[in-house]
Coordinates of C-alpha atoms in Angstrom, one line a residue:
M1 CA 98.5 107.9 145.8
E2 CA 96.3 105.4 147.7
P3 CA 94.3 102.9 145.5
D4 CA 91.0 104.3 146.7
D5 CA 92.1 107.8 145.7
Q6 CA 93.0 106.5 142.2
I7 CA 89.6 104.8 141.8
M8 CA 87.7 107.9 142.9
E9 CA 89.5 110.0 140.3
G10 CA 87.4 108.7 137.4
P11 CA 84.6 111.0 136.2
G12 CA 81.9 108.5 137.0
E13 CA 83.3 107.8 140.5
H14 CA 83.7 111.5 141.1
R15 CA 80.0 111.9 140.6
V16 CA 79.4 109.0 143.0
A17 CA 81.7 110.8 145.6
E18 CA 79.7 114.0 145.2
A19 CA 76.4 112.2 145.7
A20 CA 77.8 110.5 148.8
E21 CA 78.9 113.8 150.2
R22 CA 75.4 115.3 149.6
I23 CA 73.8 112.3 151.3
V24 CA 75.8 112.8 154.5
A25 CA 75.3 116.5 154.4
E26 CA 71.5 116.0 154.2
G27 CA 71.4 113.1 156.6
R28 CA 73.1 114.7 159.6
P29 CA 70.4 117.3 160.3
R30 CA 67.6 114.8 159.5
L31 CA 68.9 112.5 162.2
H32 CA 69.3 115.3 164.8
R33 CA 65.9 117.0 164.4
T34 CA 64.0 118.1 167.4
W35 CA 61.0 115.8 168.3
A36 CA 58.5 118.5 167.2
T37 CA 60.2 118.9 163.8
L38 CA 60.5 115.2 163.3
V39 CA 56.9 114.5 164.2
A40 CA 55.6 117.4 162.0
T41 CA 57.7 116.3 159.0
A42 CA 56.5 112.7 159.2
L43 CA 52.9 113.7 159.6
L44 CA 53.2 115.9 156.5
G45 CA 54.8 112.9 154.7
G46 CA 51.7 110.8 155.5
I47 CA 49.4 113.5 154.2
D48 CA 51.5 114.1 151.0
V49 CA 51.4 110.4 150.2
S50 CA 47.7 110.4 150.9
V51 CA 47.1 113.0 148.1
G52 CA 48.7 110.5 145.8
V53 CA 46.6 107.6 147.1
M54 CA 43.4 109.7 146.7
T55 CA 44.4 110.4 143.1
L56 CA 45.3 106.7 142.6
L57 CA 41.8 105.5 143.9
Y58 CA 40.0 108.1 141.7
V59 CA 41.8 107.1 138.5
K60 CA 41.4 103.4 139.3
H61 CA 37.6 104.0 139.9
E62 CA 37.2 105.9 136.6
T63 CA 39.4 103.8 134.4
G64 CA 39.8 100.4 136.0
S65 CA 43.5 100.5 135.0
D66 CA 46.2 99.7 137.6
L67 CA 48.9 101.2 135.3
L68 CA 47.1 104.6 135.0
A69 CA 46.4 104.6 138.7
G70 CA 50.0 104.0 139.4
L71 CA 51.0 106.9 137.2
A72 CA 48.5 109.1 139.0
F73 CA 50.1 108.2 142.3
S74 CA 53.2 110.0 141.3
V75 CA 51.5 113.2 142.6
G76 CA 52.2 111.9 146.1
L77 CA 55.9 111.2 145.5
I78 CA 56.3 114.6 143.8
A79 CA 54.6 116.2 146.8
L80 CA 57.1 114.5 149.1
L81 CA 60.0 115.8 147.0
L82 CA 58.9 119.4 146.7
G83 CA 57.3 119.6 150.1
H84 CA 60.4 118.3 151.9
S85 CA 58.4 115.9 154.0
E86 CA 59.4 112.3 154.8
L87 CA 58.3 108.8 154.0
F88 CA 59.3 105.8 156.1
T89 CA 61.1 104.0 153.3
E90 CA 63.1 107.1 152.4
G91 CA 64.9 106.6 155.7
F92 CA 67.3 103.8 154.5
L93 CA 70.0 105.2 152.2
V94 CA 70.5 108.7 153.6
P95 CA 70.3 108.0 157.3
V96 CA 72.2 104.7 157.2
S97 CA 75.0 106.3 155.2
T98 CA 75.1 109.1 157.7
V99 CA 75.5 106.6 160.6
I100 CA 78.2 104.7 158.7
A101 CA 80.0 108.0 158.2
G102 CA 80.0 108.6 161.9
A103 CA 77.7 111.7 161.8
A104 CA 74.9 110.0 163.9
T105 CA 74.3 107.0 166.1
W106 CA 72.2 103.8 165.5
L107 CA 69.9 105.1 168.3
D108 CA 69.3 108.2 166.2
L109 CA 68.4 106.0 163.3
L110 CA 66.0 103.9 165.3
R111 CA 64.3 107.0 166.6
L112 CA 63.9 108.3 163.0
W113 CA 62.5 105.0 161.7
V114 CA 59.9 104.4 164.4
T115 CA 58.7 108.0 164.6
V116 CA 58.4 108.5 160.8
L117 CA 56.6 105.2 160.3
V118 CA 54.1 105.9 163.1
M119 CA 53.4 109.5 162.1
N120 CA 53.1 108.6 158.4
L121 CA 50.4 106.2 159.4
V122 CA 48.6 108.7 161.7
G123 CA 48.6 111.5 159.2
G124 CA 47.5 109.1 156.4
W125 CA 44.7 107.6 158.5
A126 CA 43.2 111.0 159.2
F127 CA 43.6 112.2 155.6
M128 CA 42.0 109.1 154.2
W129 CA 39.0 109.5 156.4
I130 CA 38.5 112.9 154.8
V131 CA 38.8 111.4 151.4
T132 CA 36.3 108.7 152.0
E133 CA 33.8 111.2 153.3
A134 CA 34.4 113.6 150.4
F135 CA 34.2 110.8 147.7
P136 CA 31.6 108.2 148.6
D137 CA 31.8 106.8 145.1
L138 CA 35.3 105.5 145.9
H139 CA 34.2 103.3 148.8
S140 CA 33.9 100.1 146.8
T141 CA 37.2 100.7 144.9
A142 CA 39.0 101.5 148.2
A143 CA 37.6 98.3 149.9
E144 CA 38.6 96.1 147.0
A145 CA 42.1 97.6 146.7
G146 CA 42.7 97.3 150.5
T147 CA 41.5 93.7 150.5
R148 CA 44.0 92.8 147.7
F149 CA 46.9 93.8 150.0
V150 CA 45.7 92.9 153.5
D151 CA 44.3 89.5 152.5
G152 CA 47.2 88.9 150.0
G153 CA 48.7 86.2 152.3
Y154 CA 52.1 85.7 153.9
T155 CA 53.9 83.8 151.2
L156 CA 57.3 84.0 149.5
G157 CA 55.7 85.8 146.6
T158 CA 54.2 88.6 148.8
F159 CA 57.4 89.0 150.7
C160 CA 59.2 89.5 147.5
L161 CA 56.7 92.1 146.5
S162 CA 57.6 93.9 149.7
V163 CA 61.3 93.5 149.1
L164 CA 60.9 95.0 145.7
G165 CA 58.8 97.9 147.1
G166 CA 61.5 98.9 149.6
G167 CA 64.2 98.6 146.9
V168 CA 62.3 100.8 144.4
I169 CA 61.8 103.6 146.9
T170 CA 65.4 103.5 148.0
L171 CA 66.5 103.5 144.4
M172 CA 64.4 106.6 143.9
T173 CA 66.2 108.3 146.9
R174 CA 69.5 107.4 145.3
M175 CA 68.5 108.9 142.0
H176 CA 67.4 112.1 143.7
H177 CA 70.9 112.4 145.2
G178 CA 72.6 111.5 142.0
T179 CA 71.6 114.7 140.3
E180 CA 71.0 118.4 141.1
S181 CA 68.5 118.8 138.3
M182 CA 64.9 119.2 139.6
T183 CA 63.6 117.8 136.3
G184 CA 65.7 114.6 136.9
K185 CA 64.4 114.3 140.4
I186 CA 60.8 114.6 139.4
T187 CA 61.4 112.1 136.6
A188 CA 62.7 109.7 139.2
S189 CA 59.7 110.2 141.4
V190 CA 57.2 109.6 138.6
S191 CA 59.1 106.5 137.5
A192 CA 59.2 105.1 141.0
A193 CA 55.5 105.7 141.5
F194 CA 54.6 104.0 138.3
I195 CA 56.6 100.9 139.2
L196 CA 55.5 100.8 142.8
A197 CA 51.8 101.4 142.5
G198 CA 51.2 100.4 138.8
L199 CA 52.8 97.0 139.2
G200 CA 51.2 96.4 142.6
L201 CA 54.4 96.2 144.7
W202 CA 53.9 96.1 148.5
H203 CA 54.7 99.3 150.4
S204 CA 54.1 99.5 154.1
V205 CA 52.8 103.1 154.1
L206 CA 51.3 103.4 150.7
D207 CA 49.2 100.3 150.9
S208 CA 48.3 101.0 154.6
L209 CA 46.7 104.2 153.4
I210 CA 44.7 102.2 150.8
A211 CA 43.7 99.8 153.5
F212 CA 42.6 102.7 155.8
A213 CA 40.4 104.0 153.0
G214 CA 38.7 100.6 152.8
L215 CA 38.3 100.5 156.6
H216 CA 36.8 104.0 156.6
A217 CA 34.5 103.1 153.8
G218 CA 33.3 99.9 155.6
G219 CA 32.3 96.5 154.3
T220 CA 35.9 95.1 154.2
P221 CA 36.6 91.5 155.1
Y222 CA 39.6 92.7 157.1
G223 CA 39.9 94.7 160.3
Y224 CA 42.6 96.7 162.1
A225 CA 44.1 93.5 163.6
D226 CA 44.4 92.0 160.1
W227 CA 46.0 95.2 158.8
L228 CA 48.5 95.3 161.7
A229 CA 49.7 91.8 161.0
W230 CA 50.0 92.6 157.3
L231 CA 52.0 95.8 158.2
G232 CA 54.6 93.8 160.1
W233 CA 55.1 91.5 157.0
A234 CA 55.3 94.5 154.6
V235 CA 57.7 96.5 156.9
L236 CA 60.0 93.5 157.1
G237 CA 60.1 93.1 153.4
N238 CA 60.6 96.8 152.8
V239 CA 63.5 97.0 155.2
V240 CA 65.2 94.0 153.6
G241 CA 64.7 95.4 150.1
G242 CA 65.7 98.9 151.0
L243 CA 68.8 97.9 152.9
L244 CA 70.0 94.8 150.9
L245 CA 69.0 95.6 147.3
T246 CA 70.1 99.2 147.3
T247 CA 71.6 100.7 150.4
S248 CA 74.3 98.1 151.1
L249 CA 75.6 98.1 147.6
R250 CA 75.6 101.9 147.4
L251 CA 77.6 101.9 150.7
V252 CA 80.2 99.6 149.3
R253 CA 80.6 101.8 146.3
S254 CA 80.7 105.0 148.4
A255 CA 82.9 103.5 151.1
P256 CA 86.1 105.7 150.4
V257 CA 84.0 108.9 150.7
L258 CA 82.2 107.8 153.8
R259 CA 85.5 106.8 155.5
E260 CA 86.8 110.4 154.7
E261 CA 83.6 111.9 156.1
A262 CA 83.8 110.3 159.5
P263 CA 87.0 112.0 160.8
A264 CA 85.8 115.4 159.4
T265 CA 82.5 115.0 161.1
D266 CA 84.0 114.0 164.4
A267 CA 86.3 117.0 164.3
G268 CA 83.4 119.3 163.6
D269 CA 81.6 118.0 166.8
T270 CA 84.4 118.9 169.1

């Protein structure tokens, strides 16, 4: 028996192996979607997260509490989970594992990342315009919240906030694939939302939607050029956090399974 086989026989490692197999099984169709399906799924992801942002801003306006607002934002991540839409930072663990397993190419991964990020932002921009028109009382809250992120500065501290934001969302994805229980998955989504939004971590899409709400409301000290520069900083930190803090370590732990998946996948393509 090979050493890797012996290691993967333990009950804990067996569950890791099952999770890795589920990840690759899910990742392959995600990376080979048609353009229309990919665009629609990503647009819905932006809209689903916007529902959470709307709830976050309303609770923040009514209570003044960042922690309660963060808990309210869990509506958005639960909508992502149950609605089977897609958020940009969910595209680290599953798609990268799929590429490593040989079930897709790096070009497929780049296509996924760029399309999902852009369409998340487009869908969120449109939905947040509706929110600001429907709830004029939220204008000052939205402008203040957006300013906190866009004018937060490009420092080591804000970069670390972005790294943590990417890591937390990728951890949520890993927890989703670590169980088949819907209760467990919803618990993971609520926990991630509370940490991400309640603690003020930086997330490229979530905080962009807050910034959009402020821009739609008017009276912000920042404009779209300022937001775009901030977005680049946040995306960089999210990618570093998602790939280094969570994905890379999970890949090391799941390496024996992923090596087994590659030949099987190649055989299935012939």
